[in-house]
Amino acid sequence: MKYLKKILFAASLAVASLGFTSFSANAVLITQNIDSAILGTVAQVTVDVDDAFLGNGVLDSAFSPDAFTLVDISIIGLPSFLLNVIDLQFIVDGDNIFAGLEFFFIDADDLFPDAWAYQIQVDSFAPADNIIDIFDLNTFDPVYFEFGSTLSFGDATFVPEPSTFALFGLALAALGFRRRAS
């Protein structure tokens, strides 16, 4: 009987601790690099995709702006607080979120006195249309231009939801209690 009470106490403690986590986490964070065969990584974007929109097919930030939140972006090493983003669009397959971004477009300027403008477009289904265009905003002289299949998406990384951590912790606690009882 004492052993049964210990198990019930441990189970109730585990269930109570799950109340501190959210099983309805409101987002999946996707971080993905935009890579150039010549320059290396030219941009990195982190996007927050709302769980309510997952499983609804292709999600386009132009048509479903509530589905996404831009968390962070860097272009050629410039962090987001040094960029003035003029236009931004990305597409994600809501049925296959782990494929990462399928389309990405940004038009941005940096905030330096000798400002440069950046336009990057990467389309995984039309690699011939991929482009990076960097030009001087003061003289409109091109600084760098690259197009075609030399630009591509890097591997996407994901931040798991808090419920994953809760279930993992519960499993570890159960293994610990089982080992202790043996």
GROMACS .gro file of C-alpha atoms in nm:
model
  182
    1MET     CA    1   0.000   0.000   0.000
    2LYS     CA    2   0.284   0.237   0.085
    3TYR     CA    3   0.438   0.173  -0.258
    4LEU     CA    4   0.104   0.251  -0.428
    5LYS     CA    5   0.079   0.580  -0.236
    6LYS     CA    6   0.428   0.676  -0.353
    7ILE     CA    7   0.336   0.606  -0.714
    8LEU     CA    8   0.012   0.803  -0.687
    9PHE     CA    9   0.195   1.093  -0.521
   10ALA     CA   10   0.461   1.093  -0.795
   11ALA     CA   11   0.197   1.078  -1.068
   12SER     CA   12  -0.005   1.363  -0.915
   13LEU     CA   13   0.313   1.571  -0.876
   14ALA     CA   14   0.402   1.509  -1.240
   15VAL     CA   15   0.053   1.601  -1.360
   16ALA     CA   16   0.054   1.915  -1.145
   17SER     CA   17   0.392   2.018  -1.283
   18LEU     CA   18   0.255   1.988  -1.637
   19GLY     CA   19   0.015   2.271  -1.548
   20PHE     CA   20   0.312   2.507  -1.553
   21THR     CA   21   0.374   2.438  -1.919
   22SER     CA   22   0.153   2.522  -2.211
   23PHE     CA   23   0.041   2.230  -2.424
   24SER     CA   24  -0.107   2.481  -2.664
   25ALA     CA   25   0.213   2.663  -2.742
   26ASN     CA   26   0.131   2.930  -2.990
   27ALA     CA   27   0.419   2.892  -3.228
   28VAL     CA   28   0.686   2.696  -3.405
   29LEU     CA   29   1.009   2.888  -3.458
   30ILE     CA   30   1.186   2.825  -3.788
   31THR     CA   31   1.540   2.953  -3.837
   32GLN     CA   32   1.684   2.921  -4.184
   33ASN     CA   33   1.991   3.046  -4.368
   34ILE     CA   34   1.996   3.182  -4.721
   35ASP     CA   35   2.321   3.056  -4.872
   36SER     CA   36   2.524   3.167  -5.170
   37ALA     CA   37   2.778   2.942  -5.340
   38ILE     CA   38   3.003   3.248  -5.371
   39LEU     CA   39   2.944   3.452  -5.052
   40GLY     CA   40   2.842   3.180  -4.807
   41THR     CA   41   2.552   3.268  -4.578
   42VAL     CA   42   2.400   3.597  -4.698
   43ALA     CA   43   2.098   3.607  -4.468
   44GLN     CA   44   1.944   3.432  -4.172
   45VAL     CA   45   1.575   3.457  -4.090
   46THR     CA   46   1.378   3.337  -3.787
   47VAL     CA   47   1.002   3.314  -3.832
   48ASP     CA   48   0.736   3.232  -3.575
   49VAL     CA   49   0.451   3.027  -3.731
   50ASP     CA   50   0.126   3.023  -3.534
   51ASP     CA   51   0.008   2.668  -3.455
   52ALA     CA   52  -0.350   2.759  -3.547
   53PHE     CA   53  -0.246   2.780  -3.913
   54LEU     CA   54  -0.055   2.451  -3.930
   55GLY     CA   55  -0.213   2.178  -4.140
   56ASN     CA   56  -0.389   2.434  -4.362
   57GLY     CA   57  -0.175   2.393  -4.673
   58VAL     CA   58   0.058   2.659  -4.809
   59LEU     CA   59   0.093   2.968  -4.590
   60ASP     CA   60   0.195   3.294  -4.756
   61SER     CA   61   0.281   3.595  -4.542
   62ALA     CA   62   0.127   3.822  -4.808
   63PHE     CA   63  -0.215   3.658  -4.770
   64SER     CA   64  -0.198   3.529  -4.410
   65PRO     CA   65  -0.003   3.792  -4.217
   66ASP     CA   66  -0.150   3.672  -3.885
   67ALA     CA   67   0.009   3.331  -3.935
   68PHE     CA   68   0.362   3.467  -3.906
   69THR     CA   69   0.576   3.686  -3.687
   70LEU     CA   70   0.924   3.785  -3.795
   71VAL     CA   71   1.143   3.719  -3.492
   72ASP     CA   72   1.484   3.808  -3.632
   73ILE     CA   73   1.665   3.866  -3.958
   74SER     CA   74   2.022   3.943  -4.051
   75ILE     CA   75   2.164   4.026  -4.392
   76ILE     CA   76   2.537   3.995  -4.458
   77GLY     CA   77   2.593   3.997  -4.083
   78LEU     CA   78   2.382   4.309  -4.017
   79PRO     CA   79   2.132   4.245  -3.735
   80SER     CA   80   1.767   4.341  -3.770
   81PHE     CA   81   1.797   4.660  -3.563
   82LEU     CA   82   2.034   4.803  -3.828
   83LEU     CA   83   1.795   4.726  -4.114
   84ASN     CA   84   1.494   4.913  -4.247
   85VAL     CA   85   1.276   4.634  -4.392
   86ILE     CA   86   1.063   4.775  -4.672
   87ASP     CA   87   0.905   4.456  -4.805
   88LEU     CA   88   0.915   4.100  -4.674
   89GLN     CA   89   0.742   3.784  -4.789
   90PHE     CA   90   0.787   3.418  -4.710
   91ILE     CA   91   0.597   3.101  -4.786
   92VAL     CA   92   0.583   2.788  -4.570
   93ASP     CA   93   0.399   2.461  -4.633
   94GLY     CA   94   0.173   2.432  -4.328
   95ASP     CA   95   0.131   2.059  -4.392
   96ASN     CA   96   0.508   2.003  -4.391
   97ILE     CA   97   0.647   2.267  -4.157
   98PHE     CA   98   0.974   2.078  -4.117
   99ALA     CA   99   1.061   2.147  -4.482
  100GLY     CA  100   1.129   2.506  -4.376
  101LEU     CA  101   1.080   2.809  -4.597
  102GLU     CA  102   0.983   2.751  -4.960
  103PHE     CA  103   0.999   3.114  -5.073
  104PHE     CA  104   1.169   3.420  -4.927
  105PHE     CA  105   1.184   3.780  -5.046
  106ILE     CA  106   1.320   4.087  -4.871
  107ASP     CA  107   1.379   4.445  -4.976
  108ALA     CA  108   1.570   4.633  -4.707
  109ASP     CA  109   1.810   4.921  -4.652
  110ASP     CA  110   2.073   4.949  -4.384
  111LEU     CA  111   2.063   5.247  -4.148
  112PHE     CA  112   2.417   5.371  -4.203
  113PRO     CA  113   2.492   5.715  -4.357
  114ASP     CA  114   2.645   5.545  -4.663
  115ALA     CA  115   2.344   5.317  -4.693
  116TRP     CA  116   2.321   5.008  -4.905
  117ALA     CA  117   2.002   4.846  -5.026
  118TYR     CA  118   1.947   4.472  -5.030
  119GLN     CA  119   1.706   4.265  -5.236
  120ILE     CA  120   1.710   3.891  -5.189
  121GLN     CA  121   1.471   3.638  -5.338
  122VAL     CA  122   1.500   3.263  -5.301
  123ASP     CA  123   1.238   3.029  -5.445
  124SER     CA  124   1.293   2.658  -5.391
  125PHE     CA  125   1.065   2.573  -5.686
  126ALA     CA  126   1.215   2.821  -5.935
  127PRO     CA  127   1.589   2.842  -5.858
  128ALA     CA  128   1.658   3.026  -6.184
  129ASP     CA  129   1.465   3.324  -6.037
  130ASN     CA  130   1.681   3.343  -5.721
  131ILE     CA  131   1.858   3.676  -5.685
  132ILE     CA  132   2.066   3.886  -5.451
  133ASP     CA  133   2.113   4.249  -5.544
  134ILE     CA  134   2.311   4.491  -5.328
  135PHE     CA  135   2.352   4.851  -5.437
  136ASP     CA  136   2.463   5.186  -5.296
  137LEU     CA  137   2.161   5.404  -5.213
  138ASN     CA  138   2.355   5.728  -5.257
  139THR     CA  139   2.483   5.662  -5.609
  140PHE     CA  140   2.263   5.365  -5.706
  141ASP     CA  141   2.579   5.189  -5.819
  142PRO     CA  142   2.568   4.812  -5.791
  143VAL     CA  143   2.784   4.667  -5.515
  144TYR     CA  144   2.708   4.298  -5.572
  145PHE     CA  145   2.474   4.099  -5.795
  146GLU     CA  146   2.416   3.726  -5.814
  147PHE     CA  147   2.132   3.524  -5.961
  148GLY     CA  148   2.026   3.170  -6.033
  149SER     CA  149   2.075   2.841  -5.859
  150THR     CA  150   2.388   2.953  -5.670
  151LEU     CA  151   2.145   3.086  -5.405
  152SER     CA  152   1.957   2.836  -5.195
  153PHE     CA  153   1.801   2.769  -4.857
  154GLY     CA  154   2.021   2.616  -4.590
  155ASP     CA  155   1.892   2.353  -4.349
  156ALA     CA  156   1.603   2.471  -4.134
  157THR     CA  157   1.624   2.444  -3.756
  158PHE     CA  158   1.325   2.435  -3.528
  159VAL     CA  159   1.261   2.519  -3.163
  160PRO     CA  160   1.039   2.255  -3.006
  161GLU     CA  161   0.725   2.349  -2.821
  162PRO     CA  162   0.727   2.362  -2.439
  163SER     CA  163   0.502   2.056  -2.423
  164THR     CA  164   0.783   1.850  -2.575
  165PHE     CA  165   1.010   1.949  -2.287
  166ALA     CA  166   0.734   1.870  -2.036
  167LEU     CA  167   0.679   1.522  -2.176
  168PHE     CA  168   1.053   1.459  -2.187
  169GLY     CA  169   1.085   1.571  -1.823
  170LEU     CA  170   0.793   1.350  -1.723
  171ALA     CA  171   0.954   1.051  -1.894
  172LEU     CA  172   1.285   1.117  -1.716
  173ALA     CA  173   1.106   1.149  -1.382
  174ALA     CA  174   0.922   0.820  -1.442
  175LEU     CA  175   1.250   0.646  -1.526
  176GLY     CA  176   1.406   0.790  -1.212
  177PHE     CA  177   1.117   0.673  -0.992
  178ARG     CA  178   1.124   0.330  -1.154
  179ARG     CA  179   1.497   0.296  -1.098
  180ARG     CA  180   1.466   0.414  -0.738
  181ALA     CA  181   1.188   0.166  -0.668
  182SER     CA  182   1.399  -0.125  -0.800
   0.00000   0.00000   0.00000
